[in-house]
Amino acid sequence: MFTILEFGVDECTIVLQLNQDQFVIDDSFDWIDVSGLIIEKFISKTDFISVYGDARPEKKAPQGYTNAITFGEHPFYLAIAYHELHRSMGIIIKFSAQALDYYCSAKNVKVYQLLQSARDDLYTMRLSRIDLTVDYIDENINPTKIYDDLKNKKVAIFREYKSEKTGEVCYKKNPMKLQGFAVEKEIPTIYLGSSQSNSQLRIYDKKMEQIDRHGAKYDKAIKCKNWVRFEGVFRHEFAHQISEQLLNIQNDNEYANMIACALAQKFRMMYVDNGVVDCDTEYTQMLIDNINNANFTLRAPSSRTFQLEKNLAYLLTGSGVISTMYKIKSIWGDTALETLFSVMVEYLVNWEPTDDCKGWIKVYAGIYQQNSPDFDLFITAALAHIFAPIQI
């Protein structure tokens, strides 16, 4: 029985360039006007406004760009930008992981379908960055052991190639910079490769990350025993090659197969015995088995947020509010608690919210009303998240 892994894309950055085969540049050429046409066409093709909301200026343009817009009011980063003086930089569309997740969930599409829907004769399109992921859920993969094995040279990364002389499949070691970030005695996060290179691998405890941050996958994290993610960051030329693949993919199986193949080819980890290649590590073998047998489960998109649950959890378990209420009840009884609640409500009525609070409401209110139209639904689910037994 083969393990079924979950494959996905965490974030990506798209670059559009004017298609000079279709657009004649002459003395009247105005890049600002043309960039506006390109952006308008991309927005129309992808249906951005119906998904995210109306376009508005974005103060924080992606690095190197001067003019940017975003859409709607959201807690994530999304920007379309251009440089008013440098046409060669093209138009950049920068999705954070949550922004991409939100779009794919709303449209019920995968990233390859997003790219294919955006194609147009007015511009060329390719990725400048894409993060490909594979999730090992309840497979007992341990980042600390992986780090120790890599550090002690019991495991190394190899490239597969065919010998020109013999035709046999051989393996060549691919040295990569190793970094581990410790939490007490564990190493829950590992980086392989340089952040400046065309590719880098991050291995981390996704369950811990989601629980600590009350992330969008918090509900999934508390239900599994362990969850480790391998996340390959591909930039520049590698991202360009992946662009071509995604624009030609026909279905979800091909999509997942491309992700699995890219990760296995670039970051194939094998055991080493006395300096000699022994065999693939169990986590690499799982990846290869999925490629060979086409057992794929694409990562389910989710646009949920758990910010309010996190605030509520702090009030109930970390702020001292409950212990204060217990003290009042113990001294003066239930009537005193009722009086306290009345005072708190009156205080709230006259309280002037801060700008941060107003900004939070502007961004998150719609999301919570959509996910939980009734407060009873919200509080029931929230309490279940806060007090649910976390599997370890």
mmCIF file of N, CA, C and O in Angstrom, residues 313-385:
data_model
loop_
_atom_site.group_PDB
_atom_site.id
_atom_site.type_symbol
_atom_site.label_atom_id
_atom_site.label_comp_id
_atom_site.label_asym_id
_atom_site.label_seq_id
_atom_site.Cartn_x
_atom_site.Cartn_y
_atom_site.Cartn_z
ATOM 1 N N ALA A 313 -8.927 32.735 22.718
ATOM 2 C CA ALA A 313 -8.144 31.762 23.481
ATOM 3 C C ALA A 313 -7.291 32.463 24.541
ATOM 4 O O ALA A 313 -7.157 31.980 25.675
ATOM 5 N N TYR A 314 -6.728 33.617 24.174
ATOM 6 C CA TYR A 314 -5.920 34.372 25.140
ATOM 7 C C TYR A 314 -6.782 34.865 26.300
ATOM 8 O O TYR A 314 -6.378 34.782 27.466
ATOM 9 N N LEU A 315 -7.984 35.359 25.992
ATOM 10 C CA LEU A 315 -8.877 35.828 27.050
ATOM 11 C C LEU A 315 -9.238 34.708 28.018
ATOM 12 O O LEU A 315 -9.279 34.891 29.231
ATOM 13 N N LEU A 316 -9.501 33.519 27.464
ATOM 14 C CA LEU A 316 -9.972 32.408 28.291
ATOM 15 C C LEU A 316 -8.851 31.677 29.017
ATOM 16 O O LEU A 316 -9.060 31.149 30.112
ATOM 17 N N THR A 317 -7.679 31.630 28.420
ATOM 18 C CA THR A 317 -6.636 30.768 28.989
ATOM 19 C C THR A 317 -5.336 31.473 29.353
ATOM 20 O O THR A 317 -4.510 30.893 30.056
ATOM 21 N N GLY A 318 -5.123 32.712 28.887
ATOM 22 C CA GLY A 318 -3.810 33.301 29.121
ATOM 23 C C GLY A 318 -3.788 34.686 29.710
ATOM 24 O O GLY A 318 -2.733 35.162 30.140
ATOM 25 N N SER A 319 -4.911 35.377 29.767
ATOM 26 C CA SER A 319 -4.881 36.791 30.142
ATOM 27 C C SER A 319 -5.136 37.054 31.628
ATOM 28 O O SER A 319 -4.897 38.148 32.110
ATOM 29 N N GLY A 320 -5.688 36.081 32.335
ATOM 30 C CA GLY A 320 -6.050 36.301 33.729
ATOM 31 C C GLY A 320 -7.490 36.741 33.914
ATOM 32 O O GLY A 320 -7.943 36.952 35.052
ATOM 33 N N VAL A 321 -8.240 36.908 32.820
ATOM 34 C CA VAL A 321 -9.640 37.333 32.920
ATOM 35 C C VAL A 321 -10.471 36.306 33.685
ATOM 36 O O VAL A 321 -11.244 36.654 34.585
ATOM 37 N N ILE A 322 -10.322 35.039 33.344
ATOM 38 C CA ILE A 322 -11.137 33.990 33.980
ATOM 39 C C ILE A 322 -10.802 33.862 35.467
ATOM 40 O O ILE A 322 -11.693 33.707 36.314
ATOM 41 N N SER A 323 -9.508 33.953 35.798
ATOM 42 C CA SER A 323 -9.137 33.838 37.219
ATOM 43 C C SER A 323 -9.686 35.030 38.008
ATOM 44 O O SER A 323 -10.119 34.877 39.169
ATOM 45 N N THR A 324 -9.712 36.220 37.388
ATOM 46 C CA THR A 324 -10.279 37.404 38.050
ATOM 47 C C THR A 324 -11.776 37.216 38.288
ATOM 48 O O THR A 324 -12.295 37.530 39.374
ATOM 49 N N MET A 325 -12.466 36.696 37.284
ATOM 50 C CA MET A 325 -13.900 36.440 37.426
ATOM 51 C C MET A 325 -14.165 35.401 38.517
ATOM 52 O O MET A 325 -15.114 35.516 39.302
ATOM 53 N N TYR A 326 -13.312 34.385 38.591
ATOM 54 C CA TYR A 326 -13.480 33.345 39.612
ATOM 55 C C TYR A 326 -13.305 33.933 41.013
ATOM 56 O O TYR A 326 -14.046 33.597 41.953
ATOM 57 N N LYS A 327 -12.330 34.840 41.153
ATOM 58 C CA LYS A 327 -12.098 35.470 42.458
ATOM 59 C C LYS A 327 -13.315 36.288 42.885
ATOM 60 O O LYS A 327 -13.751 36.238 44.052
ATOM 61 N N ILE A 328 -13.878 37.063 41.954
ATOM 62 C CA ILE A 328 -15.061 37.873 42.258
ATOM 63 C C ILE A 328 -16.235 36.985 42.644
ATOM 64 O O ILE A 328 -16.961 37.250 43.623
ATOM 65 N N LYS A 329 -16.422 35.908 41.872
ATOM 66 C CA LYS A 329 -17.517 34.988 42.170
ATOM 67 C C LYS A 329 -17.326 34.342 43.540
ATOM 68 O O LYS A 329 -18.280 34.186 44.313
ATOM 69 N N SER A 330 -16.111 33.952 43.853
ATOM 70 C CA SER A 330 -15.841 33.279 45.132
ATOM 71 C C SER A 330 -16.089 34.200 46.326
ATOM 72 O O SER A 330 -16.523 33.754 47.394
ATOM 73 N N ILE A 331 -15.800 35.485 46.145
ATOM 74 C CA ILE A 331 -15.962 36.429 47.264
ATOM 75 C C ILE A 331 -17.404 36.908 47.394
ATOM 76 O O ILE A 331 -17.973 36.929 48.486
ATOM 77 N N TRP A 332 -18.030 37.281 46.253
ATOM 78 C CA TRP A 332 -19.348 37.936 46.335
ATOM 79 C C TRP A 332 -20.486 37.148 45.669
ATOM 80 O O TRP A 332 -21.624 37.597 45.671
ATOM 81 N N GLY A 333 -20.172 36.038 45.021
ATOM 82 C CA GLY A 333 -21.226 35.217 44.450
ATOM 83 C C GLY A 333 -21.597 35.578 43.021
ATOM 84 O O GLY A 333 -21.024 36.486 42.405
ATOM 85 N N ASP A 334 -22.632 34.853 42.480
ATOM 86 C CA ASP A 334 -23.036 35.013 41.079
ATOM 87 C C ASP A 334 -23.581 36.396 40.772
ATOM 88 O O ASP A 334 -23.419 36.910 39.664
ATOM 89 N N THR A 335 -24.249 37.008 41.736
ATOM 90 C CA THR A 335 -24.805 38.345 41.504
ATOM 91 C C THR A 335 -23.711 39.348 41.183
ATOM 92 O O THR A 335 -23.884 40.249 40.347
ATOM 93 N N ALA A 336 -22.582 39.194 41.852
ATOM 94 C CA ALA A 336 -21.459 40.092 41.587
ATOM 95 C C ALA A 336 -20.957 39.937 40.154
ATOM 96 O O ALA A 336 -20.581 40.916 39.497
ATOM 97 N N LEU A 337 -20.972 38.691 39.633
ATOM 98 C CA LEU A 337 -20.563 38.470 38.251
ATOM 99 C C LEU A 337 -21.507 39.168 37.276
ATOM 100 O O LEU A 337 -21.073 39.761 36.288
ATOM 101 N N GLU A 338 -22.804 39.089 37.543
ATOM 102 C CA GLU A 338 -23.792 39.758 36.682
ATOM 103 C C GLU A 338 -23.544 41.270 36.668
ATOM 104 O O GLU A 338 -23.631 41.918 35.621
ATOM 105 N N THR A 339 -23.232 41.836 37.843
ATOM 106 C CA THR A 339 -22.923 43.263 37.920
ATOM 107 C C THR A 339 -21.672 43.588 37.109
ATOM 108 O O THR A 339 -21.610 44.605 36.395
ATOM 109 N N LEU A 340 -20.657 42.720 37.224
ATOM 110 C CA LEU A 340 -19.409 42.913 36.473
ATOM 111 C C LEU A 340 -19.677 42.924 34.970
ATOM 112 O O LEU A 340 -19.169 43.782 34.237
ATOM 113 N N PHE A 341 -20.499 41.968 34.483
ATOM 114 C CA PHE A 341 -20.813 41.910 33.055
ATOM 115 C C PHE A 341 -21.525 43.177 32.601
ATOM 116 O O PHE A 341 -21.265 43.692 31.511
ATOM 117 N N SER A 342 -22.426 43.696 33.427
ATOM 118 C CA SER A 342 -23.146 44.927 33.085
ATOM 119 C C SER A 342 -22.181 46.106 32.966
ATOM 120 O O SER A 342 -22.294 46.945 32.063
ATOM 121 N N VAL A 343 -21.230 46.173 33.903
ATOM 122 C CA VAL A 343 -20.223 47.237 33.866
ATOM 123 C C VAL A 343 -19.371 47.134 32.599
ATOM 124 O O VAL A 343 -19.073 48.143 31.941
ATOM 125 N N MET A 344 -18.997 45.909 32.233
ATOM 126 C CA MET A 344 -18.161 45.688 31.047
ATOM 127 C C MET A 344 -18.899 46.098 29.771
ATOM 128 O O MET A 344 -18.319 46.716 28.875
ATOM 129 N N VAL A 345 -20.218 45.752 29.689
ATOM 130 C CA VAL A 345 -21.008 46.122 28.518
ATOM 131 C C VAL A 345 -21.130 47.637 28.411
ATOM 132 O O VAL A 345 -20.986 48.219 27.330
ATOM 133 N N GLU A 346 -21.373 48.299 29.556
ATOM 134 C CA GLU A 346 -21.492 49.754 29.551
ATOM 135 C C GLU A 346 -20.165 50.401 29.146
ATOM 136 O O GLU A 346 -20.142 51.389 28.400
ATOM 137 N N TYR A 347 -19.077 49.825 29.633
ATOM 138 C CA TYR A 347 -17.756 50.338 29.280
ATOM 139 C C TYR A 347 -17.510 50.197 27.775
ATOM 140 O O TYR A 347 -16.967 51.096 27.116
ATOM 141 N N LEU A 348 -17.952 49.059 27.211
ATOM 142 C CA LEU A 348 -17.776 48.807 25.781
ATOM 143 C C LEU A 348 -18.563 49.819 24.942
ATOM 144 O O LEU A 348 -18.074 50.309 23.922
ATOM 145 N N VAL A 349 -19.787 50.136 25.378
ATOM 146 C CA VAL A 349 -20.628 51.072 24.639
ATOM 147 C C VAL A 349 -19.943 52.424 24.511
ATOM 148 O O VAL A 349 -20.029 53.095 23.470
ATOM 149 N N ASN A 350 -19.251 52.849 25.538
ATOM 150 C CA ASN A 350 -18.610 54.168 25.555
ATOM 151 C C ASN A 350 -17.132 54.137 25.143
ATOM 152 O O ASN A 350 -16.478 55.181 25.134
ATOM 153 N N TRP A 351 -16.641 52.938 24.819
ATOM 154 C CA TRP A 351 -15.220 52.794 24.487
ATOM 155 C C TRP A 351 -14.951 53.221 23.050
ATOM 156 O O TRP A 351 -15.708 52.881 22.131
ATOM 157 N N GLU A 352 -13.888 53.979 22.841
ATOM 158 C CA GLU A 352 -13.497 54.419 21.500
ATOM 159 C C GLU A 352 -12.419 53.479 20.953
ATOM 160 O O GLU A 352 -11.299 53.421 21.482
ATOM 161 N N PRO A 353 -12.735 52.704 19.935
ATOM 162 C CA PRO A 353 -11.748 51.747 19.411
ATOM 163 C C PRO A 353 -10.542 52.449 18.812
ATOM 164 O O PRO A 353 -10.652 53.563 18.283
ATOM 165 N N THR A 354 -9.401 51.783 18.877
ATOM 166 C CA THR A 354 -8.167 52.318 18.294
ATOM 167 C C THR A 354 -8.212 52.169 16.774
ATOM 168 O O THR A 354 -9.045 51.440 16.217
ATOM 169 N N ASP A 355 -7.292 52.835 16.110
ATOM 170 C CA ASP A 355 -7.197 52.695 14.654
ATOM 171 C C ASP A 355 -6.879 51.255 14.259
ATOM 172 O O ASP A 355 -7.373 50.755 13.238
ATOM 173 N N ASP A 356 -6.043 50.581 15.055
ATOM 174 C CA ASP A 356 -5.724 49.176 14.779
ATOM 175 C C ASP A 356 -6.975 48.309 14.849
ATOM 176 O O ASP A 356 -7.182 47.413 14.023
ATOM 177 N N CYS A 357 -7.804 48.566 15.854
ATOM 178 C CA CYS A 357 -9.041 47.800 16.009
ATOM 179 C C CYS A 357 -9.977 48.055 14.829
ATOM 180 O O CYS A 357 -10.568 47.118 14.273
ATOM 181 N N LYS A 358 -10.122 49.320 14.431
ATOM 182 C CA LYS A 358 -10.980 49.650 13.292
ATOM 183 C C LYS A 358 -10.457 48.991 12.010
ATOM 184 O O LYS A 358 -11.234 48.495 11.197
ATOM 185 N N GLY A 359 -9.145 48.998 11.856
ATOM 186 C CA GLY A 359 -8.542 48.370 10.685
ATOM 187 C C GLY A 359 -8.779 46.869 10.664
ATOM 188 O O GLY A 359 -9.035 46.272 9.615
ATOM 189 N N TRP A 360 -8.709 46.257 11.850
ATOM 190 C CA TRP A 360 -8.948 44.809 11.955
ATOM 191 C C TRP A 360 -10.376 44.475 11.522
ATOM 192 O O TRP A 360 -10.598 43.528 10.754
ATOM 193 N N ILE A 361 -11.346 45.250 12.006
ATOM 194 C CA ILE A 361 -12.750 45.031 11.640
ATOM 195 C C ILE A 361 -12.937 45.161 10.139
ATOM 196 O O ILE A 361 -13.631 44.356 9.497
ATOM 197 N N LYS A 362 -12.292 46.150 9.549
ATOM 198 C CA LYS A 362 -12.421 46.397 8.117
ATOM 199 C C LYS A 362 -11.927 45.203 7.300
ATOM 200 O O LYS A 362 -12.515 44.849 6.274
ATOM 201 N N VAL A 363 -10.862 44.568 7.778
ATOM 202 C CA VAL A 363 -10.251 43.461 7.039
ATOM 203 C C VAL A 363 -10.947 42.133 7.308
ATOM 204 O O VAL A 363 -11.226 41.362 6.397
ATOM 205 N N TYR A 364 -11.263 41.858 8.590
ATOM 206 C CA TYR A 364 -11.694 40.507 8.968
ATOM 207 C C TYR A 364 -13.197 40.313 9.105
ATOM 208 O O TYR A 364 -13.681 39.173 9.073
ATOM 209 N N ALA A 365 -13.974 41.390 9.278
ATOM 210 C CA ALA A 365 -15.406 41.224 9.559
ATOM 211 C C ALA A 365 -16.105 40.413 8.471
ATOM 212 O O ALA A 365 -16.881 39.482 8.764
ATOM 213 N N GLY A 366 -15.840 40.743 7.205
ATOM 214 C CA GLY A 366 -16.487 40.035 6.104
ATOM 215 C C GLY A 366 -16.141 38.559 6.067
ATOM 216 O O GLY A 366 -16.996 37.709 5.776
ATOM 217 N N ILE A 367 -14.869 38.242 6.383
ATOM 218 C CA ILE A 367 -14.431 36.846 6.368
ATOM 219 C C ILE A 367 -15.180 36.046 7.420
ATOM 220 O O ILE A 367 -15.678 34.938 7.160
ATOM 221 N N TYR A 368 -15.294 36.606 8.643
ATOM 222 C CA TYR A 368 -15.981 35.887 9.711
ATOM 223 C C TYR A 368 -17.481 35.773 9.452
ATOM 224 O O TYR A 368 -18.092 34.740 9.729
ATOM 225 N N GLN A 369 -18.080 36.813 8.890
ATOM 226 C CA GLN A 369 -19.512 36.749 8.595
ATOM 227 C C GLN A 369 -19.813 35.723 7.510
ATOM 228 O O GLN A 369 -20.859 35.065 7.539
ATOM 229 N N GLN A 370 -18.874 35.559 6.585
ATOM 230 C CA GLN A 370 -19.060 34.567 5.532
ATOM 231 C C GLN A 370 -18.907 33.146 6.083
ATOM 232 O O GLN A 370 -19.701 32.259 5.765
ATOM 233 N N ASN A 371 -17.889 32.931 6.905
ATOM 234 C CA ASN A 371 -17.641 31.593 7.445
ATOM 235 C C ASN A 371 -18.624 31.211 8.540
ATOM 236 O O ASN A 371 -18.969 30.037 8.695
ATOM 237 N N SER A 372 -19.072 32.191 9.331
ATOM 238 C CA SER A 372 -19.993 31.928 10.443
ATOM 239 C C SER A 372 -21.083 32.997 10.451
ATOM 240 O O SER A 372 -20.989 33.988 11.185
ATOM 241 N N PRO A 373 -22.144 32.830 9.640
ATOM 242 C CA PRO A 373 -23.213 33.834 9.583
ATOM 243 C C PRO A 373 -23.906 34.048 10.920
ATOM 244 O O PRO A 373 -24.441 35.112 11.191
ATOM 245 N N ASP A 374 -23.893 33.017 11.763
ATOM 246 C CA ASP A 374 -24.534 33.084 13.080
ATOM 247 C C ASP A 374 -23.469 32.987 14.160
ATOM 248 O O ASP A 374 -22.561 32.158 14.077
ATOM 249 N N PHE A 375 -23.571 33.812 15.217
ATOM 250 C CA PHE A 375 -22.547 33.806 16.272
ATOM 251 C C PHE A 375 -22.481 32.464 16.982
ATOM 252 O O PHE A 375 -21.398 32.027 17.400
ATOM 253 N N ASP A 376 -23.619 31.784 17.144
ATOM 254 C CA ASP A 376 -23.612 30.468 17.801
ATOM 255 C C ASP A 376 -22.709 29.486 17.065
ATOM 256 O O ASP A 376 -22.023 28.668 17.687
ATOM 257 N N LEU A 377 -22.714 29.563 15.718
ATOM 258 C CA LEU A 377 -21.836 28.692 14.934
ATOM 259 C C LEU A 377 -20.375 29.020 15.216
ATOM 260 O O LEU A 377 -19.540 28.135 15.367
ATOM 261 N N PHE A 378 -20.078 30.335 15.275
ATOM 262 C CA PHE A 378 -18.704 30.751 15.526
ATOM 263 C C PHE A 378 -18.227 30.288 16.896
ATOM 264 O O PHE A 378 -17.159 29.694 17.021
ATOM 265 N N ILE A 379 -19.009 30.563 17.946
ATOM 266 C CA ILE A 379 -18.537 30.282 19.295
ATOM 267 C C ILE A 379 -18.420 28.784 19.545
ATOM 268 O O ILE A 379 -17.495 28.328 20.227
ATOM 269 N N THR A 380 -19.316 28.000 18.953
ATOM 270 C CA THR A 380 -19.226 26.541 19.099
ATOM 271 C C THR A 380 -17.938 26.019 18.481
ATOM 272 O O THR A 380 -17.208 25.229 19.094
ATOM 273 N N ALA A 381 -17.662 26.478 17.254
ATOM 274 C CA ALA A 381 -16.442 26.035 16.570
ATOM 275 C C ALA A 381 -15.200 26.568 17.270
ATOM 276 O O ALA A 381 -14.199 25.861 17.413
ATOM 277 N N ALA A 382 -15.257 27.829 17.727
ATOM 278 C CA ALA A 382 -14.101 28.443 18.379
ATOM 279 C C ALA A 382 -13.723 27.705 19.651
ATOM 280 O O ALA A 382 -12.551 27.416 19.903
ATOM 281 N N LEU A 383 -14.722 27.387 20.478
ATOM 282 C CA LEU A 383 -14.449 26.667 21.723
ATOM 283 C C LEU A 383 -13.913 25.270 21.441
ATOM 284 O O LEU A 383 -13.061 24.758 22.176
ATOM 285 N N ALA A 384 -14.415 24.650 20.363
ATOM 286 C CA ALA A 384 -13.898 23.325 19.993
ATOM 287 C C ALA A 384 -12.430 23.412 19.611
ATOM 288 O O ALA A 384 -11.628 22.540 19.963
ATOM 289 N N HIS A 385 -12.039 24.488 18.903
ATOM 290 C CA HIS A 385 -10.631 24.669 18.521
ATOM 291 C C HIS A 385 -9.772 24.949 19.747
ATOM 292 O O HIS A 385 -8.677 24.407 19.893
#
